[in-house]
Short mmCIF file of C-alpha atoms in Angstrom, two decimals:
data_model
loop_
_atom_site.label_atom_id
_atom_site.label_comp_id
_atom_site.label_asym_id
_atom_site.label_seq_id
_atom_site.Cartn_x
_atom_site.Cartn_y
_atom_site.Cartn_z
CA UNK A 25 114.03 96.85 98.35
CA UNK A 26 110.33 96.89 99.92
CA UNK A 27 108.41 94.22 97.91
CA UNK A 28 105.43 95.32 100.57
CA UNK A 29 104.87 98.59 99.10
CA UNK A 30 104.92 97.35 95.87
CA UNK A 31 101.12 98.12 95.41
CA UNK A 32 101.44 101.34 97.04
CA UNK A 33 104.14 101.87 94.52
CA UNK A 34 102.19 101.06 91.27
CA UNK A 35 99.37 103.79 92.12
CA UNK A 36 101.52 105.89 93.01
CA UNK A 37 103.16 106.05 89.34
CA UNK A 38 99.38 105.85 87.91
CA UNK A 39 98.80 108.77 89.85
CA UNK A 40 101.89 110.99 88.72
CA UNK A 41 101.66 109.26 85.10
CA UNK A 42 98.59 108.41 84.35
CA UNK A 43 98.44 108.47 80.42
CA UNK A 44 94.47 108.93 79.76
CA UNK A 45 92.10 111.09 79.59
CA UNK A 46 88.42 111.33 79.87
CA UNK A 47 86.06 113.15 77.04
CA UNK A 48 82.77 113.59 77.65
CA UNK A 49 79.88 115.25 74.97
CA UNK A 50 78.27 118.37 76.11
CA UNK A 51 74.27 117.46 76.20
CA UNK A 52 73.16 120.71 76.20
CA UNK A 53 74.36 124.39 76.52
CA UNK A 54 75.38 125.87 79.53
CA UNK A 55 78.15 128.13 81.14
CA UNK A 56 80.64 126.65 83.90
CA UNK A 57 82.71 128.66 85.52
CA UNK A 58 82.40 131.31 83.30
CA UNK A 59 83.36 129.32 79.93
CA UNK A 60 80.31 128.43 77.71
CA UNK A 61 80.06 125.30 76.92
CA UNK A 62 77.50 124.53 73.60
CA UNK A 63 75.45 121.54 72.76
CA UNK A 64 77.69 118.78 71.35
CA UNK A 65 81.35 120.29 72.04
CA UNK A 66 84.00 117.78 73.03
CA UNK A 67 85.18 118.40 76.30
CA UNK A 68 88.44 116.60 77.11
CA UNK A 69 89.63 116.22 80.82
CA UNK A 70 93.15 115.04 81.27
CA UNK A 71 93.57 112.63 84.20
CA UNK A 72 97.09 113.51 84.85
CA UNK A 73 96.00 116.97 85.31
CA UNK A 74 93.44 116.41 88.09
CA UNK A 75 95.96 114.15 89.12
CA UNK A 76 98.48 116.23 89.55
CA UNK A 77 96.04 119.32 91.90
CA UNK A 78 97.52 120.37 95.03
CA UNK A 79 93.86 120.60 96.42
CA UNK A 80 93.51 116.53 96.07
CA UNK A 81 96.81 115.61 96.49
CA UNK A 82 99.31 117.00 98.86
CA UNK A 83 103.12 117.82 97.25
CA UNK A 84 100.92 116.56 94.31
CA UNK A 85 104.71 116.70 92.15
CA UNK A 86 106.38 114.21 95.14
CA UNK A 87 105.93 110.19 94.74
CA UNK A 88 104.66 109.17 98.16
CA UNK A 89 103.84 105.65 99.03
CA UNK A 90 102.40 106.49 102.38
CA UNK A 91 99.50 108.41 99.73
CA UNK A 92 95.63 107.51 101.08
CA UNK A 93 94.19 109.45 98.09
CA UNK A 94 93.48 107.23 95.27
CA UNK A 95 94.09 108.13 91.75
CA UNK A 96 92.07 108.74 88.99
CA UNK A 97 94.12 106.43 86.78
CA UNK A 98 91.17 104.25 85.79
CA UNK A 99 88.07 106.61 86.34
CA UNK A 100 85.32 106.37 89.15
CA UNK A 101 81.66 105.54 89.21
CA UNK A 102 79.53 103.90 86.39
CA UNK A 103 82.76 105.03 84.07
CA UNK A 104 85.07 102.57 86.29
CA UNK A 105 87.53 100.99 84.20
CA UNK A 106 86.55 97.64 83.85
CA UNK A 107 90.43 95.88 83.19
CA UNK A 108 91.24 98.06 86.17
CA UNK A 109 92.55 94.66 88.26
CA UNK A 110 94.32 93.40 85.25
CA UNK A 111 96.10 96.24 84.60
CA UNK A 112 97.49 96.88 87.77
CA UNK A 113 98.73 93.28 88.05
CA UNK A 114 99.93 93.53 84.35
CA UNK A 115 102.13 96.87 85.84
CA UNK A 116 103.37 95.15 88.85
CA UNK A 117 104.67 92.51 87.39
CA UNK A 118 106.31 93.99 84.41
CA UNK A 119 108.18 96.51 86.93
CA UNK A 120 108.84 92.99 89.45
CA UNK A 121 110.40 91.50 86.35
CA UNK A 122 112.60 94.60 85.88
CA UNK A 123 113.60 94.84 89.64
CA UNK A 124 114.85 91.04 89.73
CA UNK A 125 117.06 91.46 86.57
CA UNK A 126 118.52 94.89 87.09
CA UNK A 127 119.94 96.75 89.63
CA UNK A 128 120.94 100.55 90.49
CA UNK A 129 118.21 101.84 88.21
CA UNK A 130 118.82 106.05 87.90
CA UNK A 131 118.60 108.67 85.74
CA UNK A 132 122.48 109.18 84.38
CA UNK A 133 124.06 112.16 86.40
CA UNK A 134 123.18 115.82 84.03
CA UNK A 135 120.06 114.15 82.18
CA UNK A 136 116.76 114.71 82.96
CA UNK A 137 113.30 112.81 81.33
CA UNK A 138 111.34 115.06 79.46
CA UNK A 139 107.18 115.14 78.76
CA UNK A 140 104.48 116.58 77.59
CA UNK A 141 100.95 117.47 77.90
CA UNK A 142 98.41 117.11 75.49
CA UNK A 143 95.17 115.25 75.64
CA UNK A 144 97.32 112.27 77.17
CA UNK A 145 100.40 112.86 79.24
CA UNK A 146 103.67 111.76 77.05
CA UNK A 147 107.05 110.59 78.06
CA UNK A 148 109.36 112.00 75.16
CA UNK A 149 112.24 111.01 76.70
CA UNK A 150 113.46 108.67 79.79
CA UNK A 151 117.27 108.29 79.95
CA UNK A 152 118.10 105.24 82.34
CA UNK A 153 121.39 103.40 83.37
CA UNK A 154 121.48 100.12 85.30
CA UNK A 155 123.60 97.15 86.15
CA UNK A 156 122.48 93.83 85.43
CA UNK A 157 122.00 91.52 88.24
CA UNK A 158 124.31 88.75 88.36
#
């Protein structure tokens, strides 16, 4: 119904959902907060995690278009994704296309989606119910 916050919308969902994560090779050893970290171990940092912090992101679990904070969706810095544009535009109009042929998208009264968290964050399940529009 608001075609303006469209945008808004679409990093809003990479924010709550954001599927990657970021791994990183430890160069050398050291301790960080307390956990040892060794020369050459894998350390894997789920985006949907940081994501997801109360500390970043106020009512981090609530999808809020009026949201300032960005996400970390598509990384930061010299590790910026580079099809950052063309992914966004890719979402917005895949969920545009959805929104013009359907209507009264919900979640069926009783079900629920269900996830989980691994390296990636993964939809298991996503029960939906709609009307098609005319």
């Amino acid at each position: 119904d608001n075609p303006d916050k469209m945008d808004k919308a679409v990093m809003e969902m990479l924010r709550m959902f954001s599927v990657v994560s970021s791994q990183r090779r430890v160069t050398q050893d050291f301790v960080w907060h307390g956990v040892q970290m060794k020369e050459n171990d894998l350390v894997i940092m789920p985006i949907f995690i940081a994501c997801r912090d109360p500390e970043a992101y106020p009512d981090p679990n609530e999808m809020d278009l009026n949201r300032s904070e960005q996400p970390l969706a598509f990384a930061s810095g010299p590790h910026l994704c580079l099809g950052m544009h063309l992914a966004r535009r890719e979402i917005k109009i895949a969920i545009q296309t959805f929104l013009d042929k359907f209507a009264d998208i919900h979640i069926p009264e009783g079900a629920h989606y269900e996830y989980h968290a691994g390296p990636t964050f993964n939809v298991d399940s996503l029960p939906l119910a709609w009307t098609k529009k005319g």
